[in-house]
Amino acid sequence: DIHVTQFPSSLSASVGDRVTITCRASQSIHSWLAWYQQKPGKAPKLLIYQASTLESGVPSRFSGSGSGTEFTLTISSLQPDDFATYHCQHYNSYPWTFGQGTKVEIK
Amino acid sequence: QVQLQESGPGLVRPSETLSLTCTVSGGSVSSGSHYWNWIRQPPGKRLEWIGYIYQTGDSNVNPSLKNRVTMSVDGSTNHFSLRLTSVTAADTAIYYCARQRKSGWFEGIDIWGQGTVVTVSP
C-alpha cells in the first residue's frame, strides 16, 4: 500500500494568515491526489483533485501543488470558515489511502 | 442536486454482519461517469477507503477488507449497498457513502452522505 503522511498534524493560525499543509506519499503517485476539508460532525468536502485542480465552487484562496511524492495545500488568506481538518487522499493505485489529517485551529 | 443518504443499524453485535444502504437522490447510480464508494472513519483515526462499485457491478475493495466485504448496486431502486461480515470492535466507525467522478481518469470524491455511526458491541 502507498502510505500518505501529512504534516503538521495540527497548526494554529490567525485570520488572514497564509497556511501551508504538506502531504508526502511513500512512493510516486504522479498527480493523483485530492484534498478535502472536514468540519466537526460533517462529511469531508472536496477542495482539490489531481493535485492542483480546484473543485467548482471552492474559493480561489485554496490552491494545491506538487507531483510525485510531495504535495502542498495552501490557503492564501485564512478565513473564519476555514478552521477545520484537512485530509489528503491518493488515488494512484489500490487501495486508495488518506493522510491522518491536519487540524487548523484559531490562534 | 445529488444527495446521498446512508441507512442501516447503528449497533451490530460482534461476529455478525453489518449491512448498510446508500440511497441516491437527484442523480442515478446508473451514471457512466461515477463510481460509488464506501469510506469509514474510526474514532480518532484517519479515513479508510473500503471500496467502490460501478453501475455494471464491477467493484474494487480494499485488500485489508476483501474477504469480508460485498458491495452491490441496484439501478431500479437507485441505491448501492455494503455488507461487512464477521465484525469486531475495530469496525466501529462512521461509515460514509460517496460518489467519485471519472471522466477519462478519476477525479475527486465530490459528493458524500452525512455518514452513519456504527458501533460494534455485545
Coordinates of C-alpha atoms in Angstrom, one line a residue:
Chain A
D1 CA 0.0 0.0 0.0
I2 CA 1.1 3.6 -0.6
H3 CA 1.3 5.4 2.7
V4 CA 0.4 9.0 2.9
T5 CA 1.7 11.3 5.7
Q6 CA 0.5 14.8 6.4
F7 CA 2.3 17.4 8.4
P8 CA 1.8 19.2 10.6
S9 CA -0.8 17.2 12.4
S10 CA -2.2 20.5 13.7
L11 CA -1.5 24.2 13.5
S12 CA -2.7 27.4 15.0
A13 CA -3.2 30.4 12.7
S14 CA -4.9 33.8 12.6
V15 CA -7.4 35.1 10.1
G16 CA -5.5 36.5 7.2
D17 CA -2.5 34.2 7.6
R18 CA -1.1 32.1 4.8
V19 CA -1.3 28.4 5.7
T20 CA 0.5 25.5 4.0
I21 CA -0.1 21.9 4.7
T22 CA 2.1 19.1 3.3
C23 CA 1.3 15.6 2.2
R24 CA 4.0 13.1 1.4
A25 CA 3.5 9.8 -0.3
S26 CA 5.7 6.7 0.3
Q27 CA 6.2 6.4 -3.5
S28 CA 5.3 8.3 -6.6
I29 CA 1.6 9.0 -7.1
H30 CA 2.2 11.3 -10.0
S31 CA -0.6 13.9 -9.6
W32 CA -3.3 11.6 -8.3
L33 CA -4.0 13.4 -5.1
A34 CA -7.1 15.1 -3.7
W35 CA -7.6 17.4 -0.7
Y36 CA -10.7 17.6 1.5
Q37 CA -11.9 19.9 4.2
Q38 CA -13.9 18.4 7.1
K39 CA -15.7 20.2 9.9
P40 CA -16.8 18.6 13.1
G41 CA -19.7 16.2 12.7
K42 CA -19.7 16.7 8.9
A43 CA -18.6 14.7 5.9
P44 CA -15.5 15.8 4.1
K45 CA -15.8 18.3 1.3
L46 CA -13.7 18.1 -1.9
L47 CA -11.4 21.1 -2.4
I48 CA -8.8 20.0 -5.0
Y49 CA -8.2 17.0 -7.2
Q50 CA -5.4 15.9 -9.5
A51 CA -3.1 17.7 -7.1
S52 CA -3.9 21.2 -8.3
T53 CA -7.4 21.4 -9.9
L54 CA -9.8 23.5 -7.9
E55 CA -13.2 21.9 -7.4
S56 CA -16.0 24.0 -8.8
G57 CA -17.4 26.4 -6.1
V58 CA -14.3 26.3 -3.9
P59 CA -12.8 29.7 -3.2
S60 CA -9.7 30.7 -5.1
R61 CA -7.7 31.2 -1.8
F62 CA -7.3 27.4 -1.8
S63 CA -4.6 26.0 -4.1
G64 CA -2.7 22.8 -4.5
S65 CA 0.6 21.9 -5.9
G66 CA 3.1 19.1 -6.2
S67 CA 3.7 15.9 -8.0
G68 CA 5.4 12.6 -7.4
T69 CA 5.7 12.2 -3.6
E70 CA 5.4 15.8 -2.2
F71 CA 2.3 17.9 -2.3
T72 CA 1.0 21.1 -0.6
L73 CA -2.3 22.6 0.1
T74 CA -2.1 26.4 0.5
I75 CA -4.7 28.8 1.9
S76 CA -3.6 32.2 0.8
S77 CA -5.5 34.2 3.4
L78 CA -7.2 32.2 6.1
Q79 CA -10.8 33.0 6.7
P80 CA -13.0 32.2 9.7
D81 CA -14.8 29.5 7.7
D82 CA -11.5 27.7 7.0
F83 CA -10.9 26.4 10.6
A84 CA -11.3 22.7 10.0
T85 CA -9.4 19.5 9.5
Y86 CA -7.8 18.9 6.1
H87 CA -7.2 15.5 4.6
C88 CA -5.2 14.4 1.6
Q89 CA -6.0 11.2 -0.4
H90 CA -4.1 9.4 -3.1
Y91 CA -5.9 7.5 -5.9
N92 CA -2.8 6.4 -7.9
S93 CA -3.2 2.7 -7.1
Y94 CA -5.4 0.4 -5.0
P95 CA -6.0 0.7 -2.1
W96 CA -6.6 4.4 -2.1
T97 CA -5.4 5.8 1.3
F98 CA -5.8 9.0 3.2
G99 CA -3.4 11.1 5.3
Q100 CA -4.0 11.3 9.0
G101 CA -5.4 14.9 8.8
T102 CA -4.3 18.4 9.7
K103 CA -6.4 20.3 12.2
V104 CA -6.3 24.1 11.6
E105 CA -7.2 25.9 14.8
I106 CA -7.7 29.6 15.7
K107 CA -4.7 31.2 17.2
Chain B
Q1 CA -28.6 18.4 -6.7
V2 CA -27.3 14.9 -6.0
Q3 CA -27.6 13.7 -2.4
L4 CA -26.6 10.5 -0.8
Q5 CA -28.1 9.1 2.4
E6 CA -26.8 6.1 4.4
S7 CA -29.2 3.8 6.3
G8 CA -28.7 0.8 8.5
P9 CA -28.4 -0.3 12.1
G10 CA -26.3 1.8 14.5
L11 CA -25.4 -1.2 16.6
V12 CA -24.1 -4.6 15.4
R13 CA -23.0 -7.5 17.6
P14 CA -19.5 -8.9 17.3
S15 CA -19.2 -11.7 14.7
E16 CA -22.4 -10.6 12.9
T17 CA -22.8 -8.9 9.6
L18 CA -23.0 -5.1 9.1
S19 CA -25.4 -4.1 6.2
L20 CA -25.7 -0.5 5.0
T21 CA -27.6 1.0 2.1
C22 CA -26.9 4.3 0.4
T23 CA -29.9 5.9 -1.4
V24 CA -29.0 8.3 -4.2
S25 CA -31.4 11.2 -5.0
G26 CA -31.2 13.8 -7.7
G27 CA -29.0 11.5 -9.8
S28 CA -28.6 7.9 -10.9
V29 CA -26.4 5.1 -9.8
S30 CA -26.5 4.1 -13.5
S31 CA -24.5 7.1 -14.5
G32 CA -21.5 6.1 -16.5
S33 CA -19.4 8.9 -15.1
H34 CA -19.5 8.0 -11.4
Y35 CA -18.2 5.3 -9.1
W36 CA -19.9 4.7 -5.8
N37 CA -17.7 4.4 -2.7
W38 CA -17.8 3.4 0.9
I39 CA -15.4 5.1 3.3
R40 CA -15.2 4.9 7.0
Q41 CA -13.6 6.8 9.8
P42 CA -12.9 5.0 13.1
P43 CA -12.9 7.2 16.2
G44 CA -9.7 9.3 16.3
K45 CA -8.3 7.6 13.2
R46 CA -7.8 8.5 9.6
L47 CA -10.3 8.0 6.9
E48 CA -10.2 4.5 5.3
W49 CA -11.4 3.7 1.8
I50 CA -13.4 0.5 1.9
G51 CA -14.1 0.2 -1.9
Y52 CA -16.2 1.2 -4.8
I53 CA -18.8 -0.3 -7.1
Y54 CA -19.7 0.8 -10.7
Q55 CA -23.1 0.6 -12.4
T56 CA -22.1 -2.6 -14.1
G57 CA -21.5 -4.3 -10.7
D58 CA -17.7 -4.2 -11.1
S59 CA -16.1 -3.4 -7.8
N60 CA -12.8 -2.8 -6.2
V61 CA -12.3 -3.5 -2.5
N62 CA -9.5 -2.6 -0.1
P63 CA -7.4 -5.8 0.3
S64 CA -7.4 -5.3 4.1
L65 CA -11.2 -6.0 4.0
K66 CA -11.6 -8.0 0.8
N67 CA -12.6 -11.3 2.4
R68 CA -15.3 -9.7 4.4
V69 CA -16.8 -7.1 2.1
T70 CA -19.6 -7.4 -0.5
M71 CA -20.9 -4.5 -2.4
S72 CA -23.9 -4.3 -4.7
V73 CA -25.7 -1.7 -6.8
D74 CA -29.4 -1.6 -7.9
G75 CA -30.4 0.8 -10.7
S76 CA -34.1 0.1 -10.3
T77 CA -34.1 1.4 -6.7
N78 CA -31.2 3.8 -7.2
H79 CA -29.2 2.6 -4.3
F80 CA -26.0 0.8 -3.5
S81 CA -25.1 -1.4 -0.5
L82 CA -22.3 -2.6 1.7
R83 CA -22.1 -5.9 3.6
L84 CA -19.3 -6.4 6.1
T85 CA -19.2 -9.8 7.7
S86 CA -17.6 -11.0 11.0
V87 CA -17.4 -7.6 12.5
T88 CA -15.3 -6.8 15.5
A89 CA -14.8 -3.7 17.7
A90 CA -12.3 -2.5 15.1
D91 CA -15.1 -2.0 12.7
T92 CA -16.7 0.7 14.9
A93 CA -16.7 3.9 12.8
I94 CA -18.6 6.5 10.9
Y95 CA -19.5 5.0 7.6
Y96 CA -19.8 7.3 4.6
C97 CA -21.2 6.5 1.1
A98 CA -19.7 8.8 -1.5
R99 CA -19.6 9.5 -5.2
Q100 CA -16.5 9.7 -7.3
R101 CA -16.3 11.2 -10.7
K102 CA -14.4 9.7 -13.6
S103 CA -14.1 11.4 -16.9
G104 CA -11.3 9.5 -18.6
W105 CA -9.5 9.3 -15.3
F106 CA -10.6 9.5 -11.7
E107 CA -11.3 12.9 -10.1
G108 CA -12.2 13.6 -6.5
I109 CA -14.9 12.2 -4.3
D110 CA -17.3 15.1 -4.8
I111 CA -20.5 14.0 -3.1
W112 CA -20.7 12.5 0.4
G113 CA -23.5 11.2 2.5
Q114 CA -23.8 12.7 6.0
G115 CA -22.3 9.5 7.5
T116 CA -23.8 6.9 9.8
V117 CA -22.3 5.8 13.1
V118 CA -21.9 2.1 13.5
T119 CA -20.9 0.6 16.8
V120 CA -19.9 -3.0 17.3
S121 CA -20.6 -4.1 20.8
P122 CA -22.2 -7.1 22.6

